[in-house]
Tab-separated table of C-alpha atoms and ligand atoms in Angstrom:
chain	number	residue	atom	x	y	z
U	1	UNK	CA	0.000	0.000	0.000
U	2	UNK	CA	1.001	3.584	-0.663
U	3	UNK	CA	0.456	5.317	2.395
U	4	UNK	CA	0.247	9.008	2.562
U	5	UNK	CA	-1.170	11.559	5.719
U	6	UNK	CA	-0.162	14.884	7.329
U	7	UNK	CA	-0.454	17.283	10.447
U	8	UNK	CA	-0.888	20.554	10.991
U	9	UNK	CA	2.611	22.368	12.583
U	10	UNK	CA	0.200	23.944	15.465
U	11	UNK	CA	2.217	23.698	18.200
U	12	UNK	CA	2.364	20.897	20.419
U	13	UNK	CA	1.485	16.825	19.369
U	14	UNK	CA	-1.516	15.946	21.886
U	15	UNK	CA	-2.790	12.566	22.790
U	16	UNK	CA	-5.910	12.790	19.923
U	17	UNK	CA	-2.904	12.933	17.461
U	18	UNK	CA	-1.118	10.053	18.617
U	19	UNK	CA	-3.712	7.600	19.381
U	20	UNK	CA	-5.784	9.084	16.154
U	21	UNK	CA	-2.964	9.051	13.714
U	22	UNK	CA	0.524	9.189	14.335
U	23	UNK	CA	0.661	5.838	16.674
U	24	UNK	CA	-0.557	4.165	13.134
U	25	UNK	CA	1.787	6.360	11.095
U	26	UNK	CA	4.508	4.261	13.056
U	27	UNK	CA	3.112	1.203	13.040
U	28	UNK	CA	1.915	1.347	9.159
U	29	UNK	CA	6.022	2.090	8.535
U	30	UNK	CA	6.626	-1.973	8.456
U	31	UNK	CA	5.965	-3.528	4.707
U	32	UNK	CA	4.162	-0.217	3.382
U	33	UNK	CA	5.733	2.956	1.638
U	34	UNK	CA	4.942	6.023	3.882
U	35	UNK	CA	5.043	9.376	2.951
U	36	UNK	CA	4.159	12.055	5.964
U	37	UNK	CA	3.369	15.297	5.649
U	38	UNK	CA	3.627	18.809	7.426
U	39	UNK	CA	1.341	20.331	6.124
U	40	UNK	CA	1.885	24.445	6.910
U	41	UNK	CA	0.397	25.819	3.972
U	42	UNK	CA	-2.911	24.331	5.978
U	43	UNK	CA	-1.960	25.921	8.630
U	44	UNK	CA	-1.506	29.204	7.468
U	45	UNK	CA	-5.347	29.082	7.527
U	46	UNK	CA	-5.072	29.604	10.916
U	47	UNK	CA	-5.671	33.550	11.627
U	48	UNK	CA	-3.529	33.425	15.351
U	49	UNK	CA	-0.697	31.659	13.635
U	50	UNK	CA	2.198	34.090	13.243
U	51	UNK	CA	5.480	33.673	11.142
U	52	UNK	CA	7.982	33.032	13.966
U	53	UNK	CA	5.924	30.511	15.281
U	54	UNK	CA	5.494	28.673	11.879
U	55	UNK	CA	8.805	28.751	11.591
U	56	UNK	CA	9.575	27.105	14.468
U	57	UNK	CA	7.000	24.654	15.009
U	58	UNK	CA	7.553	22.196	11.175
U	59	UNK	CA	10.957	21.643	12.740
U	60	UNK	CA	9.987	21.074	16.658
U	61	UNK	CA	7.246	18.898	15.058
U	62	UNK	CA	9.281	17.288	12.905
U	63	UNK	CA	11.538	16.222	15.808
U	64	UNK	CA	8.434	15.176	18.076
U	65	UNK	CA	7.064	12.555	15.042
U	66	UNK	CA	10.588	11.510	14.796
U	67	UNK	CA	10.630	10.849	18.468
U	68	UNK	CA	7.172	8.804	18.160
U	69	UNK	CA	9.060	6.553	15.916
U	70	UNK	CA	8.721	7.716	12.506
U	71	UNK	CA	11.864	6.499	11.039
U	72	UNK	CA	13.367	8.915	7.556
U	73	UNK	CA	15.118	5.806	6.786
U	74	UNK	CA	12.055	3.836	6.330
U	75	UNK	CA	9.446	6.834	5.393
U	76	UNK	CA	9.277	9.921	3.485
U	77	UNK	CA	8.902	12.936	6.138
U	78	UNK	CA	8.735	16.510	4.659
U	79	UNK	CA	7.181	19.783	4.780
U	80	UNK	CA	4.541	20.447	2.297
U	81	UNK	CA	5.583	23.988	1.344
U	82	UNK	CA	9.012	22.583	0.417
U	83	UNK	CA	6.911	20.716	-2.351
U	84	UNK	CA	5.573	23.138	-4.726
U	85	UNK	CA	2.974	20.842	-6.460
U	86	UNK	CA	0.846	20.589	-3.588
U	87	UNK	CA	-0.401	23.987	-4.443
U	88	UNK	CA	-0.137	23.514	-8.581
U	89	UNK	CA	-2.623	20.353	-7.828
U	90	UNK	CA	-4.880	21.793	-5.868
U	91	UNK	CA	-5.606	24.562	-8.020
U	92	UNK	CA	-5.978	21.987	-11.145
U	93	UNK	CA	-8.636	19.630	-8.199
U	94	UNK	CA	-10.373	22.690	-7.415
U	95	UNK	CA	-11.756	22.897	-11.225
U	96	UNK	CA	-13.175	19.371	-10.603
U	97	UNK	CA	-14.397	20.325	-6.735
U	98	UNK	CA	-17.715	21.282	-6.391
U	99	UNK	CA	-18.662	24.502	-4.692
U	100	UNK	CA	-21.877	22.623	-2.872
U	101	UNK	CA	-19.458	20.026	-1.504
U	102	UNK	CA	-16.922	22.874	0.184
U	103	UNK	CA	-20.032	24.939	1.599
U	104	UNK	CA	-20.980	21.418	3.766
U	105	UNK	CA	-17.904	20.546	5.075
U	106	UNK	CA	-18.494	20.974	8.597
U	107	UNK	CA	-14.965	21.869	9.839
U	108	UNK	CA	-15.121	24.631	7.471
U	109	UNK	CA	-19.097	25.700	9.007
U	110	UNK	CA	-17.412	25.173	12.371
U	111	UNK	CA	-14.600	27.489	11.913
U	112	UNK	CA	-16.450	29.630	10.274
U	113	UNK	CA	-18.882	30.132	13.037
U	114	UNK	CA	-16.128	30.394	15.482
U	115	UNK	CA	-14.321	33.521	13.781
U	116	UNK	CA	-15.247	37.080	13.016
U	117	UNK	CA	-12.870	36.850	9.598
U	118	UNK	CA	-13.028	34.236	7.562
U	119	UNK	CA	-10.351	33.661	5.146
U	120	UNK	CA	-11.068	31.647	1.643
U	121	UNK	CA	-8.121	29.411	2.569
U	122	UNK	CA	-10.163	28.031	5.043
U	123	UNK	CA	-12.879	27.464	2.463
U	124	UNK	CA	-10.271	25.717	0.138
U	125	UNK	CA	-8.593	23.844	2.921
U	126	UNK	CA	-10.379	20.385	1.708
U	127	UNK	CA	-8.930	21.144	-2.114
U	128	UNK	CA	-4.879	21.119	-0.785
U	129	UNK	CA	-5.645	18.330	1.650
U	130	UNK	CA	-7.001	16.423	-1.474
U	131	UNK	CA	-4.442	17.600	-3.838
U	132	UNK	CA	-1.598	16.682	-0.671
U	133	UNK	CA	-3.065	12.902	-0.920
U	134	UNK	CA	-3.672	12.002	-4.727
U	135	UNK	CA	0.003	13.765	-5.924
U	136	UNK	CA	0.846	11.054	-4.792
U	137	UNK	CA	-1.110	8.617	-5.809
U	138	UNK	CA	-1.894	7.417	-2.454
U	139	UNK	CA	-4.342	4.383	-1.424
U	140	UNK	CA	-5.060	4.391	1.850
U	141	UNK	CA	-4.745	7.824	4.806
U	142	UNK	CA	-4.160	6.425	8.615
U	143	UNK	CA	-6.273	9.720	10.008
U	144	UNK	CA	-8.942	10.109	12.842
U	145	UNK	CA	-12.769	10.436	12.873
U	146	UNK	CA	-12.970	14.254	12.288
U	147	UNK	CA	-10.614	13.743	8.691
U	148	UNK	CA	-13.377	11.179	7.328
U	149	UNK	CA	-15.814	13.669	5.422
U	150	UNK	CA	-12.716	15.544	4.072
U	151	UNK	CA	-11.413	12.067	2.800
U	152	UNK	CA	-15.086	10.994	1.209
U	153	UNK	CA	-14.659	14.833	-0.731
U	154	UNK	CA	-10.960	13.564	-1.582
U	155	UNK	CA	-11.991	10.211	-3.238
U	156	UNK	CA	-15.496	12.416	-4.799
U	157	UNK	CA	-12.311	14.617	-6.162
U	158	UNK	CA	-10.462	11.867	-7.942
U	159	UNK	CA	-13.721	9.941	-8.992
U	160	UNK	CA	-14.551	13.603	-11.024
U	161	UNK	CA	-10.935	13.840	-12.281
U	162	UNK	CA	-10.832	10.733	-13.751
U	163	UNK	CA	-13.889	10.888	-15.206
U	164	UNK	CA	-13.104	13.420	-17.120
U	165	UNK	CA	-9.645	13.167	-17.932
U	166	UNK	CA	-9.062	9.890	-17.529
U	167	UNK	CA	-7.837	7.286	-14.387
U	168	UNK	CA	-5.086	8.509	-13.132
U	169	UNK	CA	-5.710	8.963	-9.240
U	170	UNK	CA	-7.213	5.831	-7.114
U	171	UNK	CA	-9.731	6.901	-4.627
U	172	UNK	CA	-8.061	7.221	-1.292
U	173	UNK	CA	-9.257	5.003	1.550
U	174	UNK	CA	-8.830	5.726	5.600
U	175	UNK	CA	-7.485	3.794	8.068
U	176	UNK	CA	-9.050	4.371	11.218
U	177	UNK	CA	-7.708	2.899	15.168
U	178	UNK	CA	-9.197	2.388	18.152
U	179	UNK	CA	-8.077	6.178	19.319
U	180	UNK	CA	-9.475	7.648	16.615
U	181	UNK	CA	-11.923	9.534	18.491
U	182	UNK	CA	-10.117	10.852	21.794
U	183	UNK	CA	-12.454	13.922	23.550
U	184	UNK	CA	-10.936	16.797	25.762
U	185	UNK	CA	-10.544	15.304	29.450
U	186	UNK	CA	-12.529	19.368	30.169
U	187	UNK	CA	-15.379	18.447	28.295
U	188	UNK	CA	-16.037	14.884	26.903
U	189	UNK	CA	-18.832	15.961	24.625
U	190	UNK	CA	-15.786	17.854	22.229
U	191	UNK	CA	-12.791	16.444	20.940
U	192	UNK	CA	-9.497	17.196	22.120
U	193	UNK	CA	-8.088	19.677	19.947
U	194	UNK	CA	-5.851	22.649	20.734
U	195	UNK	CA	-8.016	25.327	19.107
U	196	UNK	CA	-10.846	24.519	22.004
U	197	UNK	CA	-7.597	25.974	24.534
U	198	UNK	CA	-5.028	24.447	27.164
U	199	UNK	CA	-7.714	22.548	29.491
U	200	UNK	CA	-9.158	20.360	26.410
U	201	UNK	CA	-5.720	18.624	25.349
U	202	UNK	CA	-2.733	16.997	26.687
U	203	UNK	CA	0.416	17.476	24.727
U	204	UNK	CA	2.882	14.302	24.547
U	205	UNK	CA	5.695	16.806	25.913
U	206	UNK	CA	3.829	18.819	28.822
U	207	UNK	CA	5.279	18.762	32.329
U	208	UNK	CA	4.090	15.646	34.336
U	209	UNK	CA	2.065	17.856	36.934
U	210	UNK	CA	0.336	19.641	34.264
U	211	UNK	CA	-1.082	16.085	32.880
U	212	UNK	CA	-1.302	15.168	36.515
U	213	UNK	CA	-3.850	17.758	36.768
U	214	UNK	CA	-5.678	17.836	33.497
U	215	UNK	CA	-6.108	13.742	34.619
U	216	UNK	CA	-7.396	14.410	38.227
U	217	UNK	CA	-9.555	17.130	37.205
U	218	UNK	CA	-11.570	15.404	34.109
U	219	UNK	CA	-15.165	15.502	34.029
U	220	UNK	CA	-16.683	12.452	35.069
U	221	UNK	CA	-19.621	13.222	36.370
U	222	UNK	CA	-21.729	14.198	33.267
U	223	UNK	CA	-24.486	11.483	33.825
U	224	UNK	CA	-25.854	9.186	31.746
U	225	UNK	CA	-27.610	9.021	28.589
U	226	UNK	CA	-30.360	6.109	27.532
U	227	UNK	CA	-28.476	2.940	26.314
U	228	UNK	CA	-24.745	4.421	27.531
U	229	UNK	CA	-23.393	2.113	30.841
U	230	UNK	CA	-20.531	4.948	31.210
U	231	UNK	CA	-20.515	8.543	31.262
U	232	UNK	CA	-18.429	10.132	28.246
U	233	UNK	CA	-16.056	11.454	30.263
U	234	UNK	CA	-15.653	7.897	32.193
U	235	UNK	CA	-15.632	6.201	28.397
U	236	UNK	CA	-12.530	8.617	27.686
U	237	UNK	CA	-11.020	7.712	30.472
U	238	UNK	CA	-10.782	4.245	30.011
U	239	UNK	CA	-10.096	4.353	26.130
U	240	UNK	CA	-7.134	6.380	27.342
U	241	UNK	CA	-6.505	3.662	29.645
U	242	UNK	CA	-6.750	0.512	27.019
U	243	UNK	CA	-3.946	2.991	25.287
U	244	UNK	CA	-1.306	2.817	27.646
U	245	UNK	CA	-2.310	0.179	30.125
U	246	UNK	CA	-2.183	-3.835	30.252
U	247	UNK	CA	-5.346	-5.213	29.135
U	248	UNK	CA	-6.019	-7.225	32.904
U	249	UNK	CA	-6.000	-4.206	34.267
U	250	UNK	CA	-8.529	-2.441	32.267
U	251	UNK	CA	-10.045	-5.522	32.447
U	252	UNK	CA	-10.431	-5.511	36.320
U	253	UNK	CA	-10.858	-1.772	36.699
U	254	UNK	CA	-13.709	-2.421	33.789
U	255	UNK	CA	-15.677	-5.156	36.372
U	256	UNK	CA	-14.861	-3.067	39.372
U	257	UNK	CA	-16.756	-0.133	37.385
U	258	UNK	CA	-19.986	-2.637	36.754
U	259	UNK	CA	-19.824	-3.431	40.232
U	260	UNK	CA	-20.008	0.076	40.996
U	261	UNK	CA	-17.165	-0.107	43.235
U	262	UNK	CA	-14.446	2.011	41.083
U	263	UNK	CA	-13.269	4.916	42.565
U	264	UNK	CA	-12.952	7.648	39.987
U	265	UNK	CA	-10.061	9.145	41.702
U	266	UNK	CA	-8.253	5.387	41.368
U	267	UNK	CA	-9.274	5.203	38.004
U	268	UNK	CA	-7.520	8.839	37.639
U	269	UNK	CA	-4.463	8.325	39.495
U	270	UNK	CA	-3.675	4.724	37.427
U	271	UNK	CA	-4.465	6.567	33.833
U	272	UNK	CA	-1.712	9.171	35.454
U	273	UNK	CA	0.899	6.450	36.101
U	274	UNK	CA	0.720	4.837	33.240
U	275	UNK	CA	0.541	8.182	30.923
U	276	UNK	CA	3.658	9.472	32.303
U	277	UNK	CA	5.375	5.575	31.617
U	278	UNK	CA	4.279	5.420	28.444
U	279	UNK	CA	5.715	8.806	27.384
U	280	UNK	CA	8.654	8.687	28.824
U	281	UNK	CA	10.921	7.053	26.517
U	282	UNK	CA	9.256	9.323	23.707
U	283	UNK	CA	10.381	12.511	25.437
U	284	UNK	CA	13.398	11.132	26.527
U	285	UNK	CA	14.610	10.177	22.072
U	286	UNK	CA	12.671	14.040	21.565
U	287	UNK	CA	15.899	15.807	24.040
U	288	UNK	CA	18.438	13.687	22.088
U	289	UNK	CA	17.012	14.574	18.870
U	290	UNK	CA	16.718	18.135	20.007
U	291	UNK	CA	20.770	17.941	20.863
U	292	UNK	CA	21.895	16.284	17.576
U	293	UNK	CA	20.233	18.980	15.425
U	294	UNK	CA	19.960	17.173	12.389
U	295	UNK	CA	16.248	17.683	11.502
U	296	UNK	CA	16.913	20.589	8.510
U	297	UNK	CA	19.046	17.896	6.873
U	298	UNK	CA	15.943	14.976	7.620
U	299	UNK	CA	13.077	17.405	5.729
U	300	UNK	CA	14.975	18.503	3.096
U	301	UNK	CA	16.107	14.683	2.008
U	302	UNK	CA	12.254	13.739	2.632
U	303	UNK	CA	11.750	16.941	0.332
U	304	UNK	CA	13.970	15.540	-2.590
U	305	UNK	CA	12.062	11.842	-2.335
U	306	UNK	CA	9.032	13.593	-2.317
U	307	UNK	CA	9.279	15.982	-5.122
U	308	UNK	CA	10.355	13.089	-7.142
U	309	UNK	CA	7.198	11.423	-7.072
U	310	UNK	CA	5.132	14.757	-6.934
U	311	UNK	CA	6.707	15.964	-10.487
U	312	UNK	CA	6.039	12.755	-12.122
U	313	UNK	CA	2.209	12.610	-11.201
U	314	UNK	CA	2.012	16.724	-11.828
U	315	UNK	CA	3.687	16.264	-15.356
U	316	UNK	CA	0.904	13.163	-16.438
U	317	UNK	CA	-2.207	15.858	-14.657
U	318	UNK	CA	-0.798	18.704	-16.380
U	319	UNK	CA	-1.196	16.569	-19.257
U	320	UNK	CA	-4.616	15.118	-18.914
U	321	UNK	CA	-5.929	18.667	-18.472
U	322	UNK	CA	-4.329	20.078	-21.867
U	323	UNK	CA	-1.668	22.173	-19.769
U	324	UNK	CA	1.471	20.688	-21.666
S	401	LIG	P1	-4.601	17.799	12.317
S	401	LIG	O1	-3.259	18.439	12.244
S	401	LIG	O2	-5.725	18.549	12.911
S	401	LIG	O3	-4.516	16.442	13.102
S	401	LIG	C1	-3.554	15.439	12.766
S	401	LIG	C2	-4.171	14.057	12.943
S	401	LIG	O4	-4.626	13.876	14.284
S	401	LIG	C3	-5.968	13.413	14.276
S	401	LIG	N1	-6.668	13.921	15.481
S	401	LIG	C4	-7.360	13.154	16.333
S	401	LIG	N2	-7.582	11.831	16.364
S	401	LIG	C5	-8.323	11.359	17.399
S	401	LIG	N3	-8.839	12.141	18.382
S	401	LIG	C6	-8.640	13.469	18.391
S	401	LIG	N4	-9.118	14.222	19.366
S	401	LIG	C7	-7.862	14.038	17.327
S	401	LIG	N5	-7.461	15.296	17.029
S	401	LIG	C8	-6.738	15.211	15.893
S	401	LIG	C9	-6.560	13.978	12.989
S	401	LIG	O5	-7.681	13.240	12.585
S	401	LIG	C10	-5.396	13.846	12.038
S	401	LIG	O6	-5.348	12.548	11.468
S	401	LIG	N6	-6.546	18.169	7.788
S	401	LIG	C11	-5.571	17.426	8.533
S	401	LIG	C12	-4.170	17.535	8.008
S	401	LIG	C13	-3.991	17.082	6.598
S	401	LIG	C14	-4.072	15.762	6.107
S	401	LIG	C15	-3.762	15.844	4.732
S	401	LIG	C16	-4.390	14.550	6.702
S	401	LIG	C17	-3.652	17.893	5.557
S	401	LIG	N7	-3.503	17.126	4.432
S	401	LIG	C18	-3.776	14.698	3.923
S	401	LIG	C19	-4.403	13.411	5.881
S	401	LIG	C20	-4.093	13.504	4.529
S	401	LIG	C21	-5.584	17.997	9.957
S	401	LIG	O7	-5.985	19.078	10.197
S	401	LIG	O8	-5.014	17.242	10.868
């Protein structure tokens, strides 16, 4: 399988990213080709992101996936501005796009709704992320939950492009995991996601009494709905748990909660533990990364793979469209 997928450089790496995607972007590495993407020109739709800060966060970020595991020797890593086709492609996919299809997308409504100005990249958004997945004639997109409808418009993208040019781009698929749907330890009912503000994600590098009290302080107590045996904050909790934990141990805190005799605090204190464990060693290969200071070199070889492919499958589009 060709796999292809990409993050926004927002700052930090939470636990939705690593359990939604990048845990599979690792794990996908063995017997696939893997091409991952930082995708800034997405996140220069972003109206608080500011040059020094976009500057510095493809390379921190770069350094963080490499400490998850992503290995350059084994996968293509690279920053999507580096690759100028992205943006050639996505201008040629927008002529197949329709219009109808943008104005549903309901990140786009969401943002939208949440800001005063709304800038057309955030409209377009769907186009580059399309464009960022068939220039390379990828197959299948290890994302989470909230990427699906942009995917579906992806493969409704290729499907038009091919009809009327001719095949040339399969129709991407997702690959979803168990994390794929991780909600802010604040408020269970949203996802975690930094633009919701500190309380509603942890980031894989925060200081241990930071997590320690985002974990004691998650909602819990949010009742239940008809048909649910566990609160969504209580659900999050132990999905976080199945993450990082032995499976007898969920298992037993899991009858102890049926029995109604878990203590949420216990429940708390054990997700803590085993959060901190499991992070440890990726922190630990992020401060050695950080002091051998290689990572321009890393994205600018993942660059030169990339572009190879990207020129090859721009050159046949170009063609199909009548532009050489
Ligand atoms: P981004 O940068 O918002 O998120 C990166 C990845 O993390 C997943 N994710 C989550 N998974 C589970 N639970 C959560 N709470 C959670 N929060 C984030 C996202 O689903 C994503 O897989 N549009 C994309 C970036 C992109 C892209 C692409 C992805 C641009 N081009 C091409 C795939 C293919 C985005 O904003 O991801």
């Amino acid at each position: 399988m060709r796999i292809f997928s990409g993050i926004q450089p927002t700052g930090v790496l939470h636990l939705g990213n690593y359990f939604g995607a990048i845990k599979q972007w690792v794990d996908l590495q063995k017997g696939n080709e893997c091409i991952y993407c930082i995708v800034d020109y997405h996140a220069l739709t972003n109206e608080d992101m500011v040059p020094e800060e976009m500057r510095q966060a493809r390379e921190s970020l770069a350094m963080d996936l490499l400490a998850c595991g992503i290995d350059p020797n084994k996968s293509i890593l690279f920053v999507q501005s580096d690759v100028p086709e992205h943006t050639e492609l996505c201008w040629i996919l927008g002529c197949v796009t329709s219009f109808g299809d943008l104005t549903r997308m309901t990140q786009f409504k969401q943002k939208a709704k949440e800001q005063e100005f709304v800038n057309a990249g955030l409209f377009y958004y769907p186009v580059l992320q399309a464009a960022d997945i068939l220039l390379y004639l990828a197959d299948h997109v290890p994302v989470g939950e909230d990427q699906l409808q942009h995917l579906e418009l992806s493969r409704r993208i290729a499907r038009r492009f091919n009809y009327r040019f001719g095949e040339l781009f399969p129709e991407p698929q997702p690959i979803l995991s168990k994390g794929a749907r991780i909600m802010s330890l604040a408020d269970p009912t949203r996802k975690m996601s930094k633009s919701y503000g500190p309380e509603h994600y942890i980031g894989l590098m925060e200081a241990e009494d930071s997590i320690y009290r985002k974990v004691r302080s998650a909602v819990t107590d949010m009742g239940l709905q008809p048909g649910q045996d566990m609160s969504p904050g209580v659900a999050n909790l132990f999905l976080l748990l199945e993450l990082v934990a032995p499976a007898d141990l969920v298992e037993d805190f899991r009858v102890r909660h049926k029995a109604g005799k878990l203590l949420y605090k216990d429940l708390k204190e054990t997700l803590f533990k085993y959060l901190v464990e499991f992070l440890s060693p990726i922190r630990e290969r992020r401060r050695e990364l950080e002091a051998r200071g290689e990572i321009k070199e890393i994205l600018a070889a993942g660059a030169a793979k990339a572009r190879k492919i990207a020129r090859e499958v721009i050159r046949e589009a170009r063609e199909r469209v009548g532009l050489s």
